[in-house]
Coordinates of C-alpha atoms in Angstrom, one line a residue:
M1 CA -92.1 -32.2 23.5
T2 CA -91.3 -33.5 20.0
Q3 CA -91.9 -37.1 19.1
L4 CA -88.1 -37.6 19.3
S5 CA -87.5 -36.0 22.7
E6 CA -90.6 -37.7 24.1
A7 CA -89.3 -41.1 22.9
I8 CA -85.8 -40.6 24.4
A9 CA -87.3 -39.3 27.7
R10 CA -89.6 -42.4 28.0
Y11 CA -86.8 -44.8 27.3
H12 CA -84.6 -43.2 30.0
R13 CA -87.5 -43.4 32.5
I14 CA -87.8 -47.1 31.7
L15 CA -84.1 -47.7 32.1
E16 CA -84.0 -45.8 35.4
G17 CA -87.1 -47.6 36.8
E18 CA -86.9 -50.1 39.7
V19 CA -87.4 -53.1 37.4
F20 CA -84.1 -52.5 35.6
Q21 CA -81.9 -51.6 38.5
D22 CA -80.8 -55.2 38.4
L23 CA -78.2 -55.1 35.6
S24 CA -78.1 -58.8 34.9
W25 CA -79.9 -58.1 31.6
V26 CA -76.9 -55.9 30.6
E27 CA -74.5 -58.7 31.4
A28 CA -76.6 -61.2 29.4
F29 CA -76.7 -58.8 26.5
E30 CA -72.9 -58.3 26.6
T31 CA -72.4 -62.1 26.5
T32 CA -74.7 -62.3 23.5
I33 CA -72.8 -59.5 21.8
R34 CA -69.6 -61.5 22.0
E35 CA -71.2 -64.7 20.9
K36 CA -72.5 -62.9 17.8
H37 CA -69.0 -61.5 17.0
L38 CA -70.1 -57.9 17.5
T39 CA -66.6 -57.0 18.8
T40 CA -63.6 -55.1 17.6
G41 CA -60.6 -56.6 19.3
A42 CA -61.5 -56.7 23.0
H43 CA -64.3 -54.1 22.7
R44 CA -67.9 -54.6 21.8
V45 CA -69.0 -52.6 18.7
S46 CA -71.7 -50.8 20.7
P47 CA -70.9 -48.9 23.9
V48 CA -74.4 -47.6 24.6
L49 CA -77.6 -48.9 26.2
R50 CA -80.0 -46.8 24.3
P51 CA -80.9 -46.8 20.6
H52 CA -80.6 -43.8 18.4
F53 CA -84.1 -42.9 17.2
I54 CA -84.9 -41.3 13.9
T55 CA -88.3 -40.1 13.0
Q56 CA -89.9 -41.3 9.8
R57 CA -89.8 -37.8 8.4
Q58 CA -86.1 -37.5 9.1
Y59 CA -85.4 -40.8 7.5
T60 CA -87.4 -39.9 4.4
N61 CA -85.5 -36.7 4.0
L62 CA -82.2 -38.4 4.6
V63 CA -82.9 -40.9 1.8
K64 CA -83.9 -38.2 -0.6
A65 CA -81.0 -36.0 0.1
T66 CA -78.3 -38.6 0.1
E67 CA -79.6 -40.3 -3.1
S68 CA -79.3 -36.9 -4.8
L69 CA -75.8 -36.6 -3.5
H70 CA -74.8 -40.1 -4.6
C71 CA -76.0 -39.1 -8.2
A72 CA -73.8 -36.0 -8.0
M73 CA -70.8 -37.9 -6.7
D74 CA -71.2 -40.6 -9.3
R75 CA -71.3 -37.9 -12.0
M76 CA -68.2 -36.2 -10.5
E77 CA -66.2 -39.4 -10.3
R78 CA -66.9 -40.1 -14.0
L79 CA -65.9 -36.6 -14.9
V80 CA -62.7 -37.0 -12.9
L81 CA -61.8 -40.2 -14.7
S82 CA -62.1 -38.4 -18.1
T83 CA -60.5 -35.1 -17.1
P84 CA -56.8 -35.2 -16.1
S85 CA -56.8 -31.7 -14.6
L86 CA -59.6 -32.8 -12.2
M87 CA -57.8 -36.0 -11.4
S88 CA -54.7 -34.0 -10.4
R89 CA -56.8 -32.1 -7.9
M90 CA -57.7 -35.3 -6.1
S91 CA -54.1 -35.5 -4.7
M92 CA -53.9 -39.3 -5.5
L93 CA -50.8 -41.3 -5.7
P94 CA -49.7 -42.3 -9.2
A95 CA -50.5 -46.0 -8.5
E96 CA -53.9 -45.0 -7.2
K97 CA -54.6 -43.1 -10.5
M98 CA -53.5 -46.1 -12.5
L99 CA -55.8 -48.5 -10.6
A100 CA -58.7 -46.0 -11.0
S101 CA -58.1 -46.0 -14.7
V102 CA -58.7 -49.8 -15.0
D103 CA -62.3 -50.7 -16.0
P104 CA -63.5 -53.2 -13.3
G105 CA -65.9 -55.0 -15.7
Y106 CA -69.1 -53.4 -14.3
S107 CA -70.5 -49.9 -14.5
Y108 CA -71.0 -49.1 -10.9
L109 CA -68.3 -46.9 -9.2
S110 CA -69.4 -48.1 -5.8
V111 CA -71.5 -51.2 -5.3
T112 CA -72.0 -50.5 -1.6
S113 CA -71.1 -47.3 0.3
L114 CA -71.7 -45.0 3.3
L115 CA -71.9 -41.3 3.7
D116 CA -71.0 -39.6 7.0
T117 CA -73.8 -37.2 7.9
H118 CA -74.6 -34.8 10.7
L119 CA -78.4 -35.0 11.2
N120 CA -79.1 -32.3 13.7
N121 CA -82.4 -30.5 14.4
G122 CA -83.7 -30.9 10.9
T123 CA -80.5 -30.0 9.2
L124 CA -78.3 -32.4 7.3
H125 CA -74.6 -32.0 6.4
V126 CA -72.6 -34.7 4.5
V127 CA -69.0 -34.5 5.8
G128 CA -67.3 -37.6 4.4
A129 CA -67.5 -41.1 3.0
P130 CA -66.4 -43.7 5.6
D131 CA -64.4 -46.7 4.4
D132 CA -66.0 -49.8 5.8
A133 CA -69.5 -50.0 4.4
P134 CA -70.1 -53.7 4.8
A135 CA -68.9 -53.9 8.4
E136 CA -71.5 -51.3 9.5
V137 CA -74.3 -52.7 7.4
I138 CA -73.9 -56.2 8.7
A139 CA -72.9 -55.4 12.3
G140 CA -75.6 -52.7 12.5
E141 CA -78.3 -55.0 11.4
V142 CA -77.3 -57.8 13.8
L143 CA -77.0 -55.2 16.6
N144 CA -80.5 -53.9 15.8
D145 CA -82.0 -57.4 15.8
L146 CA -80.4 -58.2 19.2
F147 CA -81.2 -55.0 21.0
F148 CA -84.8 -55.1 19.7
D149 CA -85.5 -57.8 22.3
V150 CA -83.5 -56.6 25.4
P151 CA -86.0 -56.1 28.3
P152 CA -86.0 -52.3 28.4
M153 CA -86.6 -52.2 24.6
R154 CA -89.4 -54.7 24.9
E155 CA -91.1 -52.5 27.5
F156 CA -90.5 -49.4 25.4
R157 CA -92.1 -51.0 22.3
K158 CA -95.4 -51.7 24.1
K159 CA -96.4 -48.0 23.7
T160 CA -93.9 -46.7 21.2
P161 CA -93.7 -48.7 17.9
V162 CA -90.4 -48.6 16.0
S163 CA -89.1 -50.2 12.8
K164 CA -85.8 -52.0 12.5
I165 CA -83.3 -50.9 9.8
G166 CA -81.6 -53.6 7.7
G167 CA -79.5 -53.8 4.6
S168 CA -77.9 -57.3 4.4
G169 CA -80.3 -58.4 1.7
Q170 CA -79.6 -55.3 -0.4
L171 CA -75.8 -55.9 0.1
M172 CA -76.1 -59.4 -1.2
G173 CA -78.3 -58.3 -4.1
S174 CA -75.9 -55.5 -5.2
L175 CA -72.9 -57.9 -5.0
L176 CA -74.6 -60.4 -7.3
Q177 CA -75.8 -57.6 -9.7
A178 CA -72.2 -56.5 -10.1
W179 CA -71.2 -60.1 -10.7
K180 CA -73.8 -60.5 -13.4
E181 CA -72.8 -57.3 -15.2
F182 CA -69.1 -58.5 -14.9
G183 CA -70.2 -61.4 -17.0
G184 CA -70.3 -64.0 -14.3
K185 CA -72.6 -67.0 -15.0
A186 CA -71.6 -69.8 -12.6
K187 CA -72.1 -69.5 -8.9
P188 CA -69.1 -67.5 -7.6
N189 CA -66.7 -68.3 -4.8
I190 CA -66.2 -65.2 -2.7
G191 CA -62.9 -64.1 -1.1
I192 CA -63.1 -61.4 1.7
L193 CA -59.8 -59.4 1.5
E194 CA -58.3 -57.7 4.5
F195 CA -55.0 -57.4 6.3
K196 CA -54.5 -59.8 9.2
H197 CA -52.6 -57.9 11.9
A198 CA -49.8 -59.5 13.9
A199 CA -51.7 -59.7 17.2
Q200 CA -54.9 -60.9 15.5
S201 CA -56.0 -64.5 16.1
G202 CA -58.6 -65.7 13.7
Q203 CA -61.0 -63.5 11.7
S204 CA -62.2 -60.1 12.9
G205 CA -65.8 -59.9 14.1
E206 CA -67.0 -58.0 11.1
T207 CA -65.4 -60.4 8.7
T208 CA -67.0 -63.3 10.5
L209 CA -70.4 -61.7 10.2
L210 CA -69.9 -60.9 6.5
A211 CA -68.7 -64.5 5.8
A212 CA -71.8 -65.9 7.6
L213 CA -74.0 -63.7 5.4
F214 CA -72.5 -65.1 2.2
R215 CA -72.4 -68.7 3.5
N216 CA -76.0 -68.5 4.6
A217 CA -76.9 -67.5 1.0
G218 CA -75.2 -70.6 -0.3
Y219 CA -71.7 -69.4 -1.4
Q220 CA -68.3 -70.7 -0.7
V221 CA -66.3 -68.1 1.2
E222 CA -62.7 -67.7 2.4
M223 CA -61.1 -64.8 4.3
V224 CA -57.8 -63.9 2.5
S225 CA -54.9 -61.5 3.0
P226 CA -52.9 -60.0 0.1
E227 CA -49.8 -62.2 0.8
Q228 CA -51.9 -65.3 0.4
L229 CA -53.1 -64.6 -3.1
E230 CA -51.7 -66.3 -6.3
Y231 CA -52.5 -65.6 -9.9
R232 CA -51.8 -68.3 -12.5
N233 CA -53.5 -69.7 -15.5
G234 CA -56.0 -66.9 -15.4
I235 CA -57.3 -67.7 -12.0
L236 CA -56.9 -65.8 -8.7
R237 CA -56.7 -68.2 -5.8
K238 CA -55.7 -68.8 -2.2
G239 CA -54.2 -72.2 -2.1
Y240 CA -56.7 -74.5 -3.8
F241 CA -59.6 -72.0 -3.3
E242 CA -60.5 -70.2 -6.6
I243 CA -61.7 -66.7 -6.1
H244 CA -64.3 -65.2 -8.5
I245 CA -65.6 -62.3 -6.4
L246 CA -63.1 -60.5 -4.1
Y247 CA -64.8 -58.4 -1.5
R248 CA -62.3 -55.7 -0.7
R249 CA -62.0 -54.6 2.9
L250 CA -58.7 -52.6 2.7
R251 CA -57.8 -49.2 1.3
V252 CA -55.7 -48.9 -1.8
S253 CA -53.3 -46.6 0.1
E254 CA -52.8 -49.3 2.7
F255 CA -52.3 -51.9 0.0
L256 CA -49.7 -49.8 -1.8
V257 CA -47.6 -49.4 1.4
K258 CA -46.7 -53.1 1.2
F259 CA -47.2 -54.1 -2.4
D260 CA -46.6 -52.9 -5.9
L261 CA -48.6 -53.0 -9.1
N262 CA -47.2 -56.4 -10.0
H263 CA -49.1 -58.0 -7.2
P264 CA -51.3 -61.0 -8.2
L265 CA -54.4 -59.1 -7.3
V266 CA -53.6 -56.2 -9.5
R267 CA -52.7 -58.5 -12.4
A268 CA -55.9 -60.5 -12.1
Y269 CA -57.9 -57.2 -11.8
R270 CA -56.3 -55.8 -15.0
D271 CA -57.1 -59.1 -16.8
R272 CA -60.7 -59.1 -15.5
A273 CA -60.0 -62.5 -14.0
V274 CA -61.7 -61.5 -10.8
C275 CA -64.6 -59.2 -9.9
V276 CA -63.4 -56.8 -7.2
V277 CA -66.1 -55.2 -5.0
N278 CA -65.8 -52.3 -4.4
S279 CA -63.6 -51.7 -7.4
F280 CA -60.5 -49.5 -7.1
R281 CA -62.4 -46.7 -8.7
S282 CA -64.5 -46.3 -5.6
E283 CA -61.5 -44.8 -3.9
L284 CA -62.3 -41.6 -5.6
S285 CA -65.3 -41.0 -3.3
R286 CA -63.2 -41.9 -0.2
K287 CA -60.9 -39.0 -0.8
Q288 CA -62.0 -35.8 0.9
A289 CA -60.9 -33.9 -2.2
I290 CA -64.1 -35.1 -3.9
F291 CA -65.9 -32.4 -1.8
D292 CA -63.5 -29.8 -3.1
L293 CA -64.7 -30.5 -6.6
L294 CA -68.4 -30.8 -5.6
T295 CA -68.4 -27.4 -3.9
D296 CA -66.6 -25.7 -6.8
D297 CA -69.3 -24.1 -9.0
T298 CA -66.9 -23.9 -12.0
V299 CA -66.7 -27.7 -12.0
T300 CA -70.4 -28.4 -11.4
S301 CA -71.8 -25.7 -13.7
N302 CA -73.3 -28.4 -16.1
F303 CA -74.7 -30.6 -13.4
P304 CA -78.5 -31.0 -13.2
A305 CA -80.2 -28.4 -11.1
G306 CA -81.4 -30.9 -8.5
E307 CA -77.9 -32.2 -7.9
K308 CA -76.5 -28.7 -7.6
K309 CA -79.2 -27.8 -5.1
A310 CA -78.4 -30.9 -3.0
I311 CA -74.7 -30.0 -3.0
R312 CA -75.4 -26.4 -1.9
E313 CA -77.7 -27.5 0.9
F314 CA -75.9 -30.6 2.3
V315 CA -72.2 -30.4 1.5
P316 CA -70.0 -28.0 3.5
W317 CA -67.6 -25.8 1.5
T318 CA -64.3 -27.8 1.0
R319 CA -60.9 -27.0 -0.6
V320 CA -57.7 -29.0 -0.9
V321 CA -55.1 -27.1 1.2
S322 CA -52.4 -25.4 -0.9
A323 CA -50.9 -22.0 -1.5
T324 CA -53.6 -20.8 -3.9
N325 CA -56.4 -18.3 -4.4
T326 CA -60.0 -19.6 -4.5
N327 CA -63.6 -18.6 -3.7
Y328 CA -65.4 -19.0 -0.4
H329 CA -69.1 -18.7 -1.2
D330 CA -68.4 -16.3 -4.1
M331 CA -65.9 -14.3 -2.2
P332 CA -62.3 -14.4 -3.6
V333 CA -59.8 -15.4 -0.8
D334 CA -56.1 -16.3 -0.4
L335 CA -56.6 -19.8 0.9
P336 CA -53.8 -20.0 3.5
A337 CA -54.6 -16.6 4.9
F338 CA -58.3 -17.4 5.0
I339 CA -57.6 -20.6 6.9
Q340 CA -55.3 -18.9 9.3
G341 CA -57.9 -16.1 10.0
N342 CA -61.0 -18.3 10.4
R343 CA -60.1 -21.0 12.8
D344 CA -63.4 -21.1 14.6
R345 CA -65.4 -22.0 11.5
L346 CA -63.0 -24.5 9.9
V347 CA -61.7 -28.1 10.2
L348 CA -58.6 -29.6 8.6
K349 CA -59.0 -33.2 7.5
P350 CA -56.6 -35.7 5.9
N351 CA -57.5 -36.3 2.2
D352 CA -57.1 -40.0 2.8
S353 CA -59.3 -40.5 5.9
G354 CA -58.3 -44.2 6.3
G355 CA -54.8 -43.4 7.5
E356 CA -53.4 -42.3 10.9
R357 CA -53.2 -38.6 10.2
Q358 CA -55.0 -36.3 12.6
T359 CA -58.1 -34.2 12.0
F360 CA -57.8 -30.7 13.4
V361 CA -61.0 -28.9 14.6
G362 CA -60.3 -25.2 14.7
R363 CA -62.6 -24.3 17.6
E364 CA -60.9 -27.0 19.7
L365 CA -57.4 -25.4 19.2
D366 CA -55.8 -22.1 20.3
E367 CA -54.0 -19.9 17.7
S368 CA -50.6 -21.6 18.1
G369 CA -52.2 -25.1 17.8
W370 CA -54.0 -24.0 14.7
E371 CA -50.8 -22.6 13.2
R372 CA -49.1 -25.9 13.7
A373 CA -52.0 -27.7 12.2
M374 CA -51.8 -25.4 9.2
K375 CA -48.2 -26.3 8.7
T376 CA -49.0 -30.0 8.7
A377 CA -51.9 -29.4 6.2
M378 CA -49.7 -27.5 3.9
R379 CA -46.9 -30.1 4.0
E380 CA -49.1 -33.2 3.7
S381 CA -52.4 -34.0 1.8
Y382 CA -55.2 -32.3 3.6
V383 CA -58.5 -30.5 2.9
V384 CA -60.0 -27.6 4.7
Q385 CA -63.8 -27.8 5.3
E386 CA -66.4 -25.6 6.8
A387 CA -67.1 -27.1 10.2
S388 CA -70.4 -28.8 10.8
T389 CA -71.8 -29.4 14.3
P390 CA -72.9 -33.0 14.9
L391 CA -75.9 -33.8 17.1
T392 CA -74.9 -34.2 20.7
A393 CA -77.1 -36.4 23.0
E394 CA -77.0 -38.1 26.3
F395 CA -76.6 -41.8 26.2
P396 CA -76.5 -44.5 29.0
L397 CA -73.3 -46.5 29.1
Y398 CA -72.4 -49.6 31.0
R399 CA -69.0 -49.2 32.6
W400 CA -67.3 -51.0 35.5
G401 CA -70.5 -52.7 36.7
S402 CA -72.8 -49.6 36.6
V403 CA -74.7 -47.4 34.2
E404 CA -73.6 -43.8 33.7
M405 CA -74.9 -41.1 31.4
K406 CA -72.5 -39.4 29.0
D407 CA -72.8 -36.8 26.3
M408 CA -72.0 -38.4 22.9
S409 CA -71.7 -36.9 19.4
V410 CA -73.9 -38.7 16.9
D411 CA -73.1 -39.3 13.2
V412 CA -75.7 -41.0 11.0
H413 CA -74.4 -43.1 8.1
P414 CA -77.0 -43.9 5.3
H415 CA -76.2 -47.1 3.4
A416 CA -76.3 -47.0 -0.4
F417 CA -76.4 -50.0 -2.7
L418 CA -75.8 -49.2 -6.4
G419 CA -76.6 -45.6 -5.5
K420 CA -80.0 -46.4 -3.8
V421 CA -80.2 -45.8 0.0
N422 CA -81.6 -48.5 2.1
G423 CA -81.1 -48.2 5.9
C424 CA -78.6 -46.4 8.0
S425 CA -76.3 -46.9 11.0
T426 CA -75.3 -44.6 13.8
F427 CA -71.8 -44.0 15.1
V428 CA -71.4 -42.4 18.5
A429 CA -68.3 -41.1 20.2
P430 CA -67.6 -39.0 23.3
A431 CA -68.7 -35.4 22.7
V432 CA -65.5 -34.2 24.3
K433 CA -62.7 -36.0 22.4
N434 CA -59.5 -36.9 24.0
G435 CA -57.7 -39.2 21.6
F436 CA -58.7 -42.9 21.1
S437 CA -61.8 -43.9 23.0
T438 CA -63.0 -47.4 23.8
I439 CA -66.5 -46.0 24.2
S440 CA -66.9 -45.1 20.5
G441 CA -68.9 -47.4 18.3
L442 CA -72.3 -48.2 16.8
A443 CA -75.6 -47.5 18.5
P444 CA -78.7 -49.5 17.6
T445 CA -80.8 -47.5 15.2
Y446 CA -84.6 -47.5 14.8
I447 CA -87.2 -45.5 13.0
L448 CA -90.0 -44.1 15.2
E449 CA -93.2 -44.9 13.4
S450 CA -95.5 -42.0 12.7
R451 CA -98.1 -41.1 15.2

């Protein structure tokens, strides 16, 4: 057995042992989860009762690979900002392009970010850039701390040492580094920007955790929604609360559905009256079209050799869906015909992953379903990407008063702060997808220490 399979088997044996047949420890853990605001609506952020383990070697390789890719993505984003023809390939709205053109007052395109990776049997594929970096960093760290001391995990750690993965300190440090470069000298007030939904009472769990992090570091914090913002006399504010750093937890595309470019936030941003983190330029890396450019050798021909090697090894071939000719691994193809004839190896993804548009996995559809998906992709803003198989593993879940085992797909999200990777989180979902699932969410993540 490998170190990884041995650790999983041992944890399952502990969980299935007579000592833990009494599930009162699970109920106590669930109570703690809710007390610590690790919830999304009525659901806890973690549906599973086993951690996801990563070996030290896997983690070292993950950090090295994704830091190389962050360098390549940063280089590509700067190239896009200076090259109108590349910007047009990003399929961005005119207002998104305008916001991306505004200098945020600091040099970093993304202060904090995640990549979505499939880490499977020694292989790594980067398949996207999820939106909500701070929520996973903070919630993941709190979850790791809590699960570290549940009874089965305490028993497991007696013979199998593991390391916790954090990130909140790096998040706070990167935020202040951006503020310093912005020109900030006084201690800043921090606003956390998100939409408040009609059915929502109070702050979301993730926002509560984020606000607690900032308050514990000694900063004044308010949760704000866009309609609460005012800009007058060179100051962005919510009521009497002056905002110096605005921590953005909503997509530009979401914002532009409700507001125009005369909104107080946009005017303050243009005037450099507020330090917005992440800046609106970071939206470039959230578009799936960034992977179209990264996997186009004609665009990356002048990139450093190490970055081109990382792209070849870790980024699946991607193209924006349109009626055009292109190359598939040096082979000229008619893109629509190629997509239609290679259903089993491809996936169609919305360019803007934060919306409600559906992702279509070719191998999960029949020919008529794929044809309908193709029509949607040609009509709307989509990319086609070479399919990458996520790790699938069995996890114990607590449902309706008992523990059951279920196959889950596993995505690993390395956390980057100013381009440097520190820690990661794990997102699990049912391996057989059937629409929205309440058993999707974070899994505690630990590094198995070397033997």
